[in-house]
mmCIF file of C-alpha atoms in Angstrom:
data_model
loop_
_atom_site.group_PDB
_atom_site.id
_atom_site.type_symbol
_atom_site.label_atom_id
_atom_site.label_comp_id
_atom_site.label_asym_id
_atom_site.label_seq_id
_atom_site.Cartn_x
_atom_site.Cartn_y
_atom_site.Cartn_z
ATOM 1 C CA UNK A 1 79.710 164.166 99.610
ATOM 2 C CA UNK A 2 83.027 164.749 101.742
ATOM 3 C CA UNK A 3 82.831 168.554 102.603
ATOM 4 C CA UNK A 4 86.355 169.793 102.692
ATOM 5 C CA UNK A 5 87.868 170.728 106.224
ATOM 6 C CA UNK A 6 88.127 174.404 104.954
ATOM 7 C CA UNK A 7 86.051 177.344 105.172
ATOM 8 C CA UNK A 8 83.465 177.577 102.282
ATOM 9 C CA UNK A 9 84.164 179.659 99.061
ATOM 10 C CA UNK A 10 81.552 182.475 98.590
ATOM 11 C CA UNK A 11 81.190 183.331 94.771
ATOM 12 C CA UNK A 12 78.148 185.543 95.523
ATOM 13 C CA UNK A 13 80.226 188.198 96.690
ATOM 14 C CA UNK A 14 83.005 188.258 93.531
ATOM 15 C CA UNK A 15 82.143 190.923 90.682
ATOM 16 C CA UNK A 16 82.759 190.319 87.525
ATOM 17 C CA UNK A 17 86.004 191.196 85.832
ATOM 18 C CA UNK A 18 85.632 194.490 84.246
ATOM 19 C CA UNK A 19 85.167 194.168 80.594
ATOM 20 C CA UNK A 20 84.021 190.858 81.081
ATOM 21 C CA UNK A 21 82.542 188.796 78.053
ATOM 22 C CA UNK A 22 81.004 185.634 78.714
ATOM 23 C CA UNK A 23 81.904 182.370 77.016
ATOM 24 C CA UNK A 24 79.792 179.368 75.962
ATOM 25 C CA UNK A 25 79.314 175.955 77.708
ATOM 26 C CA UNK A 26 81.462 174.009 75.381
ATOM 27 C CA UNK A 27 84.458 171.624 76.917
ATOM 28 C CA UNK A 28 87.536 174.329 77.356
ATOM 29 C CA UNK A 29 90.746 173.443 78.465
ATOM 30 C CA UNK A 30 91.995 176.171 81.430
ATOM 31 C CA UNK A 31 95.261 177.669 82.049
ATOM 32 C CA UNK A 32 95.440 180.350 85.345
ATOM 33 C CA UNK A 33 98.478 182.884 85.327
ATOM 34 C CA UNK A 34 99.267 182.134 81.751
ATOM 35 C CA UNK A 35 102.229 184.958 81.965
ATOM 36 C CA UNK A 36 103.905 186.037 78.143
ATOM 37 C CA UNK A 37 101.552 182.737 77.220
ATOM 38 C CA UNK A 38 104.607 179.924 76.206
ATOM 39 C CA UNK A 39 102.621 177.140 77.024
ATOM 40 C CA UNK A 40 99.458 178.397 76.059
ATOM 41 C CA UNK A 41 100.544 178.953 72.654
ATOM 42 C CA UNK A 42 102.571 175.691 72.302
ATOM 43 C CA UNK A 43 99.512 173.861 73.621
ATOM 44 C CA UNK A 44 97.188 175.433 71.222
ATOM 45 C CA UNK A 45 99.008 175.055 68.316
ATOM 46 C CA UNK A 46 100.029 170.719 69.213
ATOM 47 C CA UNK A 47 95.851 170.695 70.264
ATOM 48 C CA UNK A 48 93.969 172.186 67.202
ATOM 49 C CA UNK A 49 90.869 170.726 68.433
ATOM 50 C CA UNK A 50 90.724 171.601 72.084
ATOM 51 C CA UNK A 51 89.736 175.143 72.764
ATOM 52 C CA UNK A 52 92.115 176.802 75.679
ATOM 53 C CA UNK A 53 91.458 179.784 78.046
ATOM 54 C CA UNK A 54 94.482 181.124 79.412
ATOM 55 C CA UNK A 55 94.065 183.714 81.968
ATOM 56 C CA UNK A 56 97.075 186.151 83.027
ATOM 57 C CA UNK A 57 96.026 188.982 85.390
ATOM 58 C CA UNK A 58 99.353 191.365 84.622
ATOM 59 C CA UNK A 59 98.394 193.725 81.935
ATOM 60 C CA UNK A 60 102.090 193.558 80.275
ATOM 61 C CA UNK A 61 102.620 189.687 79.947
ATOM 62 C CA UNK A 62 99.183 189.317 78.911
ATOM 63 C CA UNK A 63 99.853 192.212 76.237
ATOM 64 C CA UNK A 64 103.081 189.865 75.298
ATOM 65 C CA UNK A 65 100.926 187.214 75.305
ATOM 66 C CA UNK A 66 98.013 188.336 73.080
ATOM 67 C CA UNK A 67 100.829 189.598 70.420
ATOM 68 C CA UNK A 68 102.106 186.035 70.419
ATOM 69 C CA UNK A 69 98.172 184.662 69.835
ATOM 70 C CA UNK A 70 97.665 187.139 66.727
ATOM 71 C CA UNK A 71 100.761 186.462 65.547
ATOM 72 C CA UNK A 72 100.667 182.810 65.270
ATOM 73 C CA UNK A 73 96.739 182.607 64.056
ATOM 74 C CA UNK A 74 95.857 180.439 67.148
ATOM 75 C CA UNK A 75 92.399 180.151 66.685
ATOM 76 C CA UNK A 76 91.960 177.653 69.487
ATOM 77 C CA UNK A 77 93.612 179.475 72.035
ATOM 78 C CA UNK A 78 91.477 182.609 74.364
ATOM 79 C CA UNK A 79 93.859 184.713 75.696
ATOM 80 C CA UNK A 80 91.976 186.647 79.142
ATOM 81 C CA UNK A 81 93.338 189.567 81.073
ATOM 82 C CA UNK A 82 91.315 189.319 84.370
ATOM 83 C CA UNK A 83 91.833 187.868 87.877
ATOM 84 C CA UNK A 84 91.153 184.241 87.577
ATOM 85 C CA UNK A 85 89.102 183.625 90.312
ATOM 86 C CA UNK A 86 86.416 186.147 89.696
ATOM 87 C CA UNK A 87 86.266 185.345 86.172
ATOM 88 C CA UNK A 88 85.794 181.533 86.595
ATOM 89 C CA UNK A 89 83.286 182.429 88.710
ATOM 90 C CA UNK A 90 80.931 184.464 86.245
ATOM 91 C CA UNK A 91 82.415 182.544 82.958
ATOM 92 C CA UNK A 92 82.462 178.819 83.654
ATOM 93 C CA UNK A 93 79.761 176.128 83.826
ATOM 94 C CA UNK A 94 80.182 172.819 86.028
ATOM 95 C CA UNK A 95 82.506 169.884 84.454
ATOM 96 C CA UNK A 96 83.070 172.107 81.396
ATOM 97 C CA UNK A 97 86.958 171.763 82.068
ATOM 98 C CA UNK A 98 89.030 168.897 80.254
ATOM 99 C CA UNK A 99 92.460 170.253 81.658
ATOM 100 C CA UNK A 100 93.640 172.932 84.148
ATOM 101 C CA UNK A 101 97.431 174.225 83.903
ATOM 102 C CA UNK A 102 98.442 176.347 87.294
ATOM 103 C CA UNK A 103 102.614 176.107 86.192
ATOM 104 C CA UNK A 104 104.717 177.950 88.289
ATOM 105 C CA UNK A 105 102.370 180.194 90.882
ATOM 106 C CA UNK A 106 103.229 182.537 93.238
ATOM 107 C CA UNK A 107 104.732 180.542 95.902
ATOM 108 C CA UNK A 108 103.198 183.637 98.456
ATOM 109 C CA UNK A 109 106.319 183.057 101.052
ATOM 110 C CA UNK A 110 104.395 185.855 103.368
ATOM 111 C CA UNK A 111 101.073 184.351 103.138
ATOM 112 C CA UNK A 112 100.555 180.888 102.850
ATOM 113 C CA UNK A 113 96.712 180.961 102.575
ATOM 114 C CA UNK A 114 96.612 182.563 99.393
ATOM 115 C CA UNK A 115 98.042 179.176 97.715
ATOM 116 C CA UNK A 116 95.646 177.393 95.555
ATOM 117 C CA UNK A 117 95.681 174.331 96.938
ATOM 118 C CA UNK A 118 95.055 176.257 100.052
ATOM 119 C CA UNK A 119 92.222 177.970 99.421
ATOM 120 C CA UNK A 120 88.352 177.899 99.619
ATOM 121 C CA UNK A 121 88.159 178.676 95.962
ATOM 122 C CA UNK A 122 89.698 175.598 94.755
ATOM 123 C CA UNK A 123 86.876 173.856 95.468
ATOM 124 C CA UNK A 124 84.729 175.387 93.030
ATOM 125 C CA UNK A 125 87.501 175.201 90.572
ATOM 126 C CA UNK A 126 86.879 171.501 91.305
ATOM 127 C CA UNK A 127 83.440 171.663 90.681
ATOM 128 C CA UNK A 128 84.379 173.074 86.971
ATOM 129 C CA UNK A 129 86.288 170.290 85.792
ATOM 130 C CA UNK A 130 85.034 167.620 84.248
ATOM 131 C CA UNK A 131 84.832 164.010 85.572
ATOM 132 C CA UNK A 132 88.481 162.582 84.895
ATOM 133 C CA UNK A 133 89.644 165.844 84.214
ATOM 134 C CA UNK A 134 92.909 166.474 85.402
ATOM 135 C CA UNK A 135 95.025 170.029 87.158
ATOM 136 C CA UNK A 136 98.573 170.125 86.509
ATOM 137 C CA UNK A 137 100.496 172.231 89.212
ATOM 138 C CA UNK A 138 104.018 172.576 88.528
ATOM 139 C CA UNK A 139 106.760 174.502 90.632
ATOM 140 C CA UNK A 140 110.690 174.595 91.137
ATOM 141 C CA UNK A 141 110.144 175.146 95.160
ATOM 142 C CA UNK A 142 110.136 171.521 97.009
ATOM 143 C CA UNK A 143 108.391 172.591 99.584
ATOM 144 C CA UNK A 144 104.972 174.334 97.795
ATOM 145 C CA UNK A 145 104.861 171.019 96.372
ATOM 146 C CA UNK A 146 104.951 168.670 99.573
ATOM 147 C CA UNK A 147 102.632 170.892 100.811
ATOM 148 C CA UNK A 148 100.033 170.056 97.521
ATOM 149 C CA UNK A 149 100.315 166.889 98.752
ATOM 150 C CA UNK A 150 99.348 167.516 101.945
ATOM 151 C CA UNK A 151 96.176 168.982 100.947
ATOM 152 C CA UNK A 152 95.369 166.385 98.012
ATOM 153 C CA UNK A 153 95.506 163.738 100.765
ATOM 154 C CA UNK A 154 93.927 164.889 104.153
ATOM 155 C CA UNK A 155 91.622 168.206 102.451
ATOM 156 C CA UNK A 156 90.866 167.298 99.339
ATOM 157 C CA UNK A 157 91.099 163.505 98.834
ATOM 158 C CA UNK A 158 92.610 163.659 95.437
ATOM 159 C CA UNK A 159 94.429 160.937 93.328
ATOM 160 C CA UNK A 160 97.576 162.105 92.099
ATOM 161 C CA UNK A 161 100.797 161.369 90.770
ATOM 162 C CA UNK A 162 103.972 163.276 91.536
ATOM 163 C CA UNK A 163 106.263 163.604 88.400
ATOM 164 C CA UNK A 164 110.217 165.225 88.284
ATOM 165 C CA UNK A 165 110.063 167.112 85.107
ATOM 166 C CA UNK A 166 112.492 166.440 82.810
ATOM 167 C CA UNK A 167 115.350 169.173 82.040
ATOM 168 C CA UNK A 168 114.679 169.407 78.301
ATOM 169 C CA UNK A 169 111.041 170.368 79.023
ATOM 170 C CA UNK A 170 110.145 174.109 77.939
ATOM 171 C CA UNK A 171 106.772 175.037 78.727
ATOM 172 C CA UNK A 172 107.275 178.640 80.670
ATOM 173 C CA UNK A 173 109.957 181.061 80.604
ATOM 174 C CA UNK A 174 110.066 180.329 84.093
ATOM 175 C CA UNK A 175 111.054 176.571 83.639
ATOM 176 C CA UNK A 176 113.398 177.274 81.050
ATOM 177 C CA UNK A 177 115.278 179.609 83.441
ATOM 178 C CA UNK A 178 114.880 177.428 86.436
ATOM 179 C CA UNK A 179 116.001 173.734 84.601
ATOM 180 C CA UNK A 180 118.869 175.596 83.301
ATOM 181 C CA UNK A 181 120.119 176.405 87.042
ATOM 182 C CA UNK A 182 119.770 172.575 87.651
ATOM 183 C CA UNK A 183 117.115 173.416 89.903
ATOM 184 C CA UNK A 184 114.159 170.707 90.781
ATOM 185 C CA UNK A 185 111.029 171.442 89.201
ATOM 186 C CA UNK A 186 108.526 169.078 89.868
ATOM 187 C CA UNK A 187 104.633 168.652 89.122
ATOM 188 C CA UNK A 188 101.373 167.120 90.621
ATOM 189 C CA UNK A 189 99.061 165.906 87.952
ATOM 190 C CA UNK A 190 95.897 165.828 89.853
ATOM 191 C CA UNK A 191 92.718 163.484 88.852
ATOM 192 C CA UNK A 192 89.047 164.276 89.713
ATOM 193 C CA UNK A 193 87.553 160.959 90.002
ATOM 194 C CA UNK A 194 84.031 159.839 89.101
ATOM 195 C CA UNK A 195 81.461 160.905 91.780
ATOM 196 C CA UNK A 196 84.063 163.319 93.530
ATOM 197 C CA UNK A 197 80.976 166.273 94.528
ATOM 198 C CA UNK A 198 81.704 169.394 95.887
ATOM 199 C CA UNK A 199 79.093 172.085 97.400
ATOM 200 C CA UNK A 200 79.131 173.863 93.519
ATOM 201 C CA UNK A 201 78.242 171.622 91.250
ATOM 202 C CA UNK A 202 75.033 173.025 90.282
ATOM 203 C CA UNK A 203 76.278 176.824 90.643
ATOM 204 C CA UNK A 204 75.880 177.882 87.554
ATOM 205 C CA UNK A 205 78.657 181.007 86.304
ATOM 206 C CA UNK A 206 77.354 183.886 87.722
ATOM 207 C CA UNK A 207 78.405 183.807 90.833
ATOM 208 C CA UNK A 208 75.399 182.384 93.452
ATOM 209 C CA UNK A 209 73.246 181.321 90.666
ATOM 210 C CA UNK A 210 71.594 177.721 91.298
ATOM 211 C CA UNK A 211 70.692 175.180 88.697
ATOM 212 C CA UNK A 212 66.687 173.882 89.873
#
């Protein structure tokens, strides 16, 4: 195991979200800061048999976005209103992940450690995707992106691929708005390769609970 140059995550101290309901150990597909839930409802409704968990901490997009779930009868899709890192924590197992969506985060301009690829906690997000599993991180800012890379290739040690999104896509509000200025928006899909380990894999949700 290659311990990442980066200062270990520490679940044990993360509560869990309040009104927090715990899910089963089935394969889920993941989506963290779903906002009014675009993609999470047009990726539910074109994959009827994958079961997605989109998480959206602000309580009036994920209000939008739970209107939208009723609405359509998307039986598939989970909307969550919770923090995402706290909830992972306590809801999911190891390698129960197929996908991971992270489209359009918070760039944090004044504080560059709080970006995902930046910190401790993505390594236990790691741990809860599955073998071949893949995170897609999309943003319209050049530089958040060459920065991913950064990390995928000297923290990390990631495969990836590096794809220019094309301006008819229309996953998020946000892309719609930012494709339409002619802006770049590009995306890293990111593969976790057989025997990739990290220092969670047998933390079991609950956070500082250790499989025997």
């Amino acid at each position: 195991m290659t311990i990442p140059d980066i200062r270990p995550f520490q679940p044990q101290y993360l509560k869990a979200p309040r009104n927090f309901q715990a899910i089963t150990d089935q394969s889920v597909c993941l989506e963290i800061g779903a906002g009014k839930g675009k993609h999470a409802c047009l990726f539910a409704s074109q994959h009827a048999n994958q079961h997605l968990i989109a998480i959206e901490r602000t309580a009036e997009k994920f209000q939008f976005m739970f209107r939208q779930h009723q609405e359509l009868a998307l039986h598939n899709l989970q909307p969550v209103h919770a923090d995402a890192i706290p909830w992972v924590v306590h809801a999911l197992y190891p390698e129960q992940v197929q996908q991971c969506f992270i489209l359009y985060p918070n760039p944090e301009p004044h504080n560059p450690a709080q970006r995902w690829l930046n910190m401790p906690f993505f390594e236990y997000l790691l741990s809860r995707l599955k073998a071949g599993g893949q995170i897609t991180l999309a943003s319209n800012i050049r530089e958040y992106i060459d920065e991913a890379e950064q990390q995928l290739l000297h923290v990390w040690h990631l495969p990836y691929q590096k794809q220019k999104i094309v301006k008819e896509s229309a996953r998020t509000h946000f892309e719609i708005k930012y494709l339409q200025r002619g802006e770049l928006c590009q995306q890293l899909l990111i593969t976790k390769p057989q025997g990739y380990q990290t220092r969670f894999d047998h933390t079991l949700p609950q956070a500082g609970t250790v499989m025997p």
